[in-house]
mmCIF file of C-alpha atoms in Angstrom:
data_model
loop_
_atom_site.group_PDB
_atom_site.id
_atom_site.type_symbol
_atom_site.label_atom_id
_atom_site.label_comp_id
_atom_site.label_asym_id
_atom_site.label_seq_id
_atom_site.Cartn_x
_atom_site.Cartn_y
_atom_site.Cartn_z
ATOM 1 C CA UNK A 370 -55.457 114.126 -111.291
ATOM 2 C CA UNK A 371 -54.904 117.266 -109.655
ATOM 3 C CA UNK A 372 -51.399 117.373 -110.980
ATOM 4 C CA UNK A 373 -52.646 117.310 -114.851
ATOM 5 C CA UNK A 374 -55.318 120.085 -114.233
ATOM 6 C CA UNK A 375 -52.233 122.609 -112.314
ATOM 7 C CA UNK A 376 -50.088 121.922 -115.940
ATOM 8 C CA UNK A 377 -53.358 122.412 -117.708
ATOM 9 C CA UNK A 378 -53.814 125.268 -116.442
ATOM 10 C CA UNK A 379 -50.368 126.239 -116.522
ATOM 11 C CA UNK A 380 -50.335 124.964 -120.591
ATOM 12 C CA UNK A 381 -53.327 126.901 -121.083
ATOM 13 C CA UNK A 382 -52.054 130.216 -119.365
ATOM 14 C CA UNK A 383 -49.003 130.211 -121.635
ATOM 15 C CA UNK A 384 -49.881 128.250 -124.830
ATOM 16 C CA UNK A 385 -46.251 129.300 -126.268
ATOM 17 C CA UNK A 386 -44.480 127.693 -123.363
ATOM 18 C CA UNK A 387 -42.765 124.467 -124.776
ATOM 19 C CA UNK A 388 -41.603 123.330 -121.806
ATOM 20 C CA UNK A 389 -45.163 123.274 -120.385
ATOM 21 C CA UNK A 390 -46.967 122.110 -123.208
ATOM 22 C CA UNK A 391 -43.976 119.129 -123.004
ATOM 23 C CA UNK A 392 -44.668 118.772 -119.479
ATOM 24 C CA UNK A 393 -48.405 118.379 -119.859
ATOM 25 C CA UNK A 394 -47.766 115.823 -122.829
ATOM 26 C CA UNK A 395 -45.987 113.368 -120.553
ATOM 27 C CA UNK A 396 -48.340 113.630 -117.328
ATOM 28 C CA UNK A 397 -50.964 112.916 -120.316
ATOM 29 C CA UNK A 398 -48.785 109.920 -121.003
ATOM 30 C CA UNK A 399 -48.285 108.659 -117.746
ATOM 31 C CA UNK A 400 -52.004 109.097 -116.629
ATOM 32 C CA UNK A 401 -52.888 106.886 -119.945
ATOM 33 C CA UNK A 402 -54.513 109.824 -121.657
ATOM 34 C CA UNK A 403 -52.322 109.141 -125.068
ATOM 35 C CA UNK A 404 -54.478 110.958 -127.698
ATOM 36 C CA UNK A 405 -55.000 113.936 -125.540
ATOM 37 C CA UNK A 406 -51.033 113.573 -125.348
ATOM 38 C CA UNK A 407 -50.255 113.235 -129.391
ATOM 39 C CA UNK A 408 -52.725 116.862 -129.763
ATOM 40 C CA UNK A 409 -50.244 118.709 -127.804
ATOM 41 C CA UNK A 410 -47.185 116.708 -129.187
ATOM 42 C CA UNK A 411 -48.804 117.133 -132.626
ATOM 43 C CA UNK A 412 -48.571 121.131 -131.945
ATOM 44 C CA UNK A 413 -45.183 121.160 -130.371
ATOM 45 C CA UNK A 414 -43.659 119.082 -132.980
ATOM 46 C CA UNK A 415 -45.539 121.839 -135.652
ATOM 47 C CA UNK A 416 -43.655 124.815 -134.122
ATOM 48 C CA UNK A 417 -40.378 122.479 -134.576
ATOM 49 C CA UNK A 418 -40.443 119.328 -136.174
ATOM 50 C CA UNK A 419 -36.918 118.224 -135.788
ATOM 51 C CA UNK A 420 -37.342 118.079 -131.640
ATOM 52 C CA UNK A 421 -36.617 114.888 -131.075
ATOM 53 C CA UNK A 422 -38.271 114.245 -127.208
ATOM 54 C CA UNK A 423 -41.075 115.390 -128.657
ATOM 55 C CA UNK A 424 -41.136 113.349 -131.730
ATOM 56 C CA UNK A 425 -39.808 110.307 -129.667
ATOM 57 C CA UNK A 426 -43.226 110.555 -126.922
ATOM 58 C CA UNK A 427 -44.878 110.735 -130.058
ATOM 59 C CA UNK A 428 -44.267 107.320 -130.627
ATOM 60 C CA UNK A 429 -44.479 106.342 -127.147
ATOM 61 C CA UNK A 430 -48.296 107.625 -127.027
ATOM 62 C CA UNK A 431 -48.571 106.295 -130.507
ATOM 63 C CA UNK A 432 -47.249 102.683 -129.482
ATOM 64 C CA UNK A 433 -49.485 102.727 -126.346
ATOM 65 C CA UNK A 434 -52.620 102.628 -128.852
ATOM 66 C CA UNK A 435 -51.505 100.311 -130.866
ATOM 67 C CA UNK A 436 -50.629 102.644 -133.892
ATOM 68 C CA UNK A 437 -47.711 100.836 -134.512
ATOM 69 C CA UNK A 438 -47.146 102.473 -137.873
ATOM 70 C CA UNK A 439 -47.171 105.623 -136.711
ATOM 71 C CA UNK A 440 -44.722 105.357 -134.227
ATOM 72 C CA UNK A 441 -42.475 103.880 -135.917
ATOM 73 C CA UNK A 442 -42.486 106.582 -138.076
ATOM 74 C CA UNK A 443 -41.300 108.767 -135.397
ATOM 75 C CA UNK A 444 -38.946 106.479 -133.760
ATOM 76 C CA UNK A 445 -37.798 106.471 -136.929
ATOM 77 C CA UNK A 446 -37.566 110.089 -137.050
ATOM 78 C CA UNK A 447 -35.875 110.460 -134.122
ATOM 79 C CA UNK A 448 -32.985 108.188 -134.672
ATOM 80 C CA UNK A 449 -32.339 109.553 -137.534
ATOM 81 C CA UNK A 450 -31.797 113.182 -135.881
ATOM 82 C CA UNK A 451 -29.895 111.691 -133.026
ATOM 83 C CA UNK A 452 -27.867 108.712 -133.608
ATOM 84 C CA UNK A 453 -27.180 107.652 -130.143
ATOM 85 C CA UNK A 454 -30.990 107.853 -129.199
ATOM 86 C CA UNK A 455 -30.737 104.159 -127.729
ATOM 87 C CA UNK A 456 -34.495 104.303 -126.218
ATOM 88 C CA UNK A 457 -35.620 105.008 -129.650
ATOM 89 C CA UNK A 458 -33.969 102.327 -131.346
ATOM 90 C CA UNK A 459 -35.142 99.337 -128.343
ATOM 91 C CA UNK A 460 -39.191 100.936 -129.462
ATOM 92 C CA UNK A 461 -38.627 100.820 -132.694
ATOM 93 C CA UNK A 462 -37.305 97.330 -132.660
ATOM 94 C CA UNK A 463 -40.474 96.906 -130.331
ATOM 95 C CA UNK A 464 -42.533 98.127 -133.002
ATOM 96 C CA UNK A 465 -40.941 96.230 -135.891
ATOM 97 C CA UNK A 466 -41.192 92.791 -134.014
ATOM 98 C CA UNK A 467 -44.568 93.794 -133.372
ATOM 99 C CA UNK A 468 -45.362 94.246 -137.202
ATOM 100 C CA UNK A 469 -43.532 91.053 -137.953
ATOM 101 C CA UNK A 470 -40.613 92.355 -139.404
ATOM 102 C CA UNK A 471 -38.054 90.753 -137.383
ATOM 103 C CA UNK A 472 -34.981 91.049 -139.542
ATOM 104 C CA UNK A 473 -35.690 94.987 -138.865
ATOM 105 C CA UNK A 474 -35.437 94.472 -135.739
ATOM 106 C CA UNK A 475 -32.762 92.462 -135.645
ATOM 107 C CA UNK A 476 -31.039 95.070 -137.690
ATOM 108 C CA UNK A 477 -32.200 98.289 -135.567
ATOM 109 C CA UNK A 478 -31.028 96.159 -132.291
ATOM 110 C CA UNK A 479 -27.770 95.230 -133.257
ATOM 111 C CA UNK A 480 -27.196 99.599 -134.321
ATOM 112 C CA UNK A 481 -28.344 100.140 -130.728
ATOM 113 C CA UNK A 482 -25.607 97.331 -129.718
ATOM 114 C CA UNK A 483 -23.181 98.969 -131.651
ATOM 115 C CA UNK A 484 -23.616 102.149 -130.021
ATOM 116 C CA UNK A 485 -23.489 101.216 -126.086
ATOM 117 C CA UNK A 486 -22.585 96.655 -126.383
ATOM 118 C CA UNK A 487 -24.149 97.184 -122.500
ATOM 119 C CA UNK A 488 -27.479 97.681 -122.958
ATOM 120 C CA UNK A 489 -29.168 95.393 -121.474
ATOM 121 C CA UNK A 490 -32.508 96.084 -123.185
ATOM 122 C CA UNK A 491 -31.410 95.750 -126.377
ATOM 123 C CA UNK A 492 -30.285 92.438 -125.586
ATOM 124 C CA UNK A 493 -33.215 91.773 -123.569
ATOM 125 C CA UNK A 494 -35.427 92.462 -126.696
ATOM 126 C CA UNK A 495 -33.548 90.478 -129.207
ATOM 127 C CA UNK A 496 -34.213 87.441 -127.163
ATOM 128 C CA UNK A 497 -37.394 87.830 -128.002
ATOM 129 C CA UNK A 498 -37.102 88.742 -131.770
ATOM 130 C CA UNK A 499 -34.676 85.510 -131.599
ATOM 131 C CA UNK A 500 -37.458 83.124 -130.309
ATOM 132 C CA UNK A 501 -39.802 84.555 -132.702
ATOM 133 C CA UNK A 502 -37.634 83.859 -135.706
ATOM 134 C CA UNK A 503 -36.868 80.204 -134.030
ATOM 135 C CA UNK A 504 -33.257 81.085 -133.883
ATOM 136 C CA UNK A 505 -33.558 79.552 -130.340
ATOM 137 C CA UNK A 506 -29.460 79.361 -129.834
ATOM 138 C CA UNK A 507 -29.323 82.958 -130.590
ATOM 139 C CA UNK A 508 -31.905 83.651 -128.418
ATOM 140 C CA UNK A 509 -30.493 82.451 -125.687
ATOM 141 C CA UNK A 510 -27.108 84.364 -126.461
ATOM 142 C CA UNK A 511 -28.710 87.191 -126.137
ATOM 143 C CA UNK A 512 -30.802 86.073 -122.959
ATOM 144 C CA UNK A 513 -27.554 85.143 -121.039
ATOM 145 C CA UNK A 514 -25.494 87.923 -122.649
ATOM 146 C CA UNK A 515 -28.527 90.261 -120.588
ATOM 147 C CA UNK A 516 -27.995 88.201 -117.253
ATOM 148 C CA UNK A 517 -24.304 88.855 -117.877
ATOM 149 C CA UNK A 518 -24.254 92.239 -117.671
ATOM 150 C CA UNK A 519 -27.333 92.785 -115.068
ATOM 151 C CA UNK A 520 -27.534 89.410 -113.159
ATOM 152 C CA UNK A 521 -30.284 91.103 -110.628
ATOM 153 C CA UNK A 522 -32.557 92.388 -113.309
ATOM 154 C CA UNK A 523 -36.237 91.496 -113.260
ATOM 155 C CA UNK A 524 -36.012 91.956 -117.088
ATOM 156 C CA UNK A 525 -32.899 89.425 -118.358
ATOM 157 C CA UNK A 526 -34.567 86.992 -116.082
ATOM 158 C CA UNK A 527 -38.074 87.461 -117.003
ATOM 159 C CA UNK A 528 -37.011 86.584 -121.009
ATOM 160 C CA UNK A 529 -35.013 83.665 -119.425
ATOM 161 C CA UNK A 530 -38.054 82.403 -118.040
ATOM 162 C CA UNK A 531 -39.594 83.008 -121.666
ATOM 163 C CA UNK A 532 -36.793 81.116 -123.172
ATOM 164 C CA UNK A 533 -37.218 78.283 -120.988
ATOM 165 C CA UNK A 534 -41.038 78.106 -121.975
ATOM 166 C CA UNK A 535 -40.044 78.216 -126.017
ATOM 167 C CA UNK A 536 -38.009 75.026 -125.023
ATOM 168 C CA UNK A 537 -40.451 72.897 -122.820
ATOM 169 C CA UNK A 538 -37.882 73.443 -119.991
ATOM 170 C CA UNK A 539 -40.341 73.345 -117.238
ATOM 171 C CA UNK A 540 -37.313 72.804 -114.715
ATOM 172 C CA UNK A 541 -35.763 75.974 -115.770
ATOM 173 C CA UNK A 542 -38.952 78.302 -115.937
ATOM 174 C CA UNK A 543 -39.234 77.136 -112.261
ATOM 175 C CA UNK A 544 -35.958 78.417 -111.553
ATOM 176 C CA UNK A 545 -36.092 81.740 -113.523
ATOM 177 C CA UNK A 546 -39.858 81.481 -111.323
ATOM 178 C CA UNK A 547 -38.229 80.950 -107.702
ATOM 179 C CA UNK A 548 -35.573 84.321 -108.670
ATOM 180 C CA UNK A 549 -38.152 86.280 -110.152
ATOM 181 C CA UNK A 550 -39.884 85.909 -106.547
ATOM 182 C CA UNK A 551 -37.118 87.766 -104.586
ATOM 183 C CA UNK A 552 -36.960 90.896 -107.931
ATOM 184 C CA UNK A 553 -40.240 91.208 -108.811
ATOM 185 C CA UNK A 554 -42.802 89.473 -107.259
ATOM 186 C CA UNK A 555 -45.669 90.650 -108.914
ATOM 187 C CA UNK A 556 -44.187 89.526 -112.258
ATOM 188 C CA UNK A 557 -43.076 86.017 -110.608
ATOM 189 C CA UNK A 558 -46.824 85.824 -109.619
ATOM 190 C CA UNK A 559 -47.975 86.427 -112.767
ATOM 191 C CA UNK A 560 -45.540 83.525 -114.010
ATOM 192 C CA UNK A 561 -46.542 81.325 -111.200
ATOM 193 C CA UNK A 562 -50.086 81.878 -111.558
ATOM 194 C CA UNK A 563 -50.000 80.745 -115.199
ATOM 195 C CA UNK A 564 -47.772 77.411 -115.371
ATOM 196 C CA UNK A 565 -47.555 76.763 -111.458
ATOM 197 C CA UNK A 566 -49.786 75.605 -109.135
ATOM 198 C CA UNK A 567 -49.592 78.790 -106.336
ATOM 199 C CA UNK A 568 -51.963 77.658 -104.098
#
């Protein structure tokens, strides 16, 4: 906490600073304070509204409270100024899942696909748009396309594990269990603590 009041302080010292008022923004973010965060994002983005970190925390602090619609908007926004923005395309793909538009998101993954065909996120997050829609085979493309290209991430294994639930594969979300143990084992424990008997 003392951290936030030393850029407060700092932000307040120098209200024309950007770089402190952006700095303060994202400790507000981090410490879960998210409409504290969108006032000063609100003011940076007023002095220049095509500043597209500041428009893209926008719609982080925006997401975080559930106004999808709004950040969106700015994810939106922001891809639109920077093409390559591949974080903003996996949130807004986020966001449109979230809303139920999945052919959106289909749509805004596969641009983030086109631009880098590693990231794993992307991939990672289509899974899941995938087993929404009931496309289950492409799902799983996606899923082991992930593994493929980071076979020690908590992530690709974690939607694996989702995958294998959508199926009734109880064998397989035990497996995807007993890995996610040795990555992340407060995720695997979350897992376990749901479909397995931990104690």
């Amino acid at each position: 906490m003392q951290e936030i009041e030393k850029l407060e302080k700092a932000a307040g010292i120098d209200p024309g600073d950007n770089g402190k008022q952006y700095e303060l923004a994202l400790a507000y973010i981090g410490a879960g304070r998210y409409s504290e965060a969108v006032g000063v994002l609100d003011g940076l983005l007023e002095k220049d509204y095509r500043n597209v970190n500041v428009l893209y925390s926008r719609g982080v602090a925006h997401m975080s409270t559930g106004n999808y619609r709004q950040a969106g908007q700015d994810f939106l926004r922001a891809v639109a100024l920077d093409r390559d923005f591949l974080h903003a395309y996996k949130n807004l793909g986020f966001v449109q899942l979230t809303m139920g538009k999945e052919d959106a998101a289909v749509g805004t993954l596969e641009r983030a696909l086109d631009i880098d065909p590693s990231y794993v996120d992307a991939y990672c997050l289509l899974g899941d748009v995938y087993i929404d829609m009931g496309e289950y085979g492409k799902a799983k493309a996606a899923i082991e396309k992930a593994l493929e290209l980071e076979p020690d991430g908590a992530e690709p294994h974690c939607k694996m594990a989702m995958y294998c639930l959508s199926q009734g594969d109880f064998k397989g979300l035990r497996r995807q269990h007993m890995i996610l143990k040795e990555l992340d084992p407060a995720l695997a424990s979350q897992i376990g603590g749901l479909f397995f008997d931990e104690t």
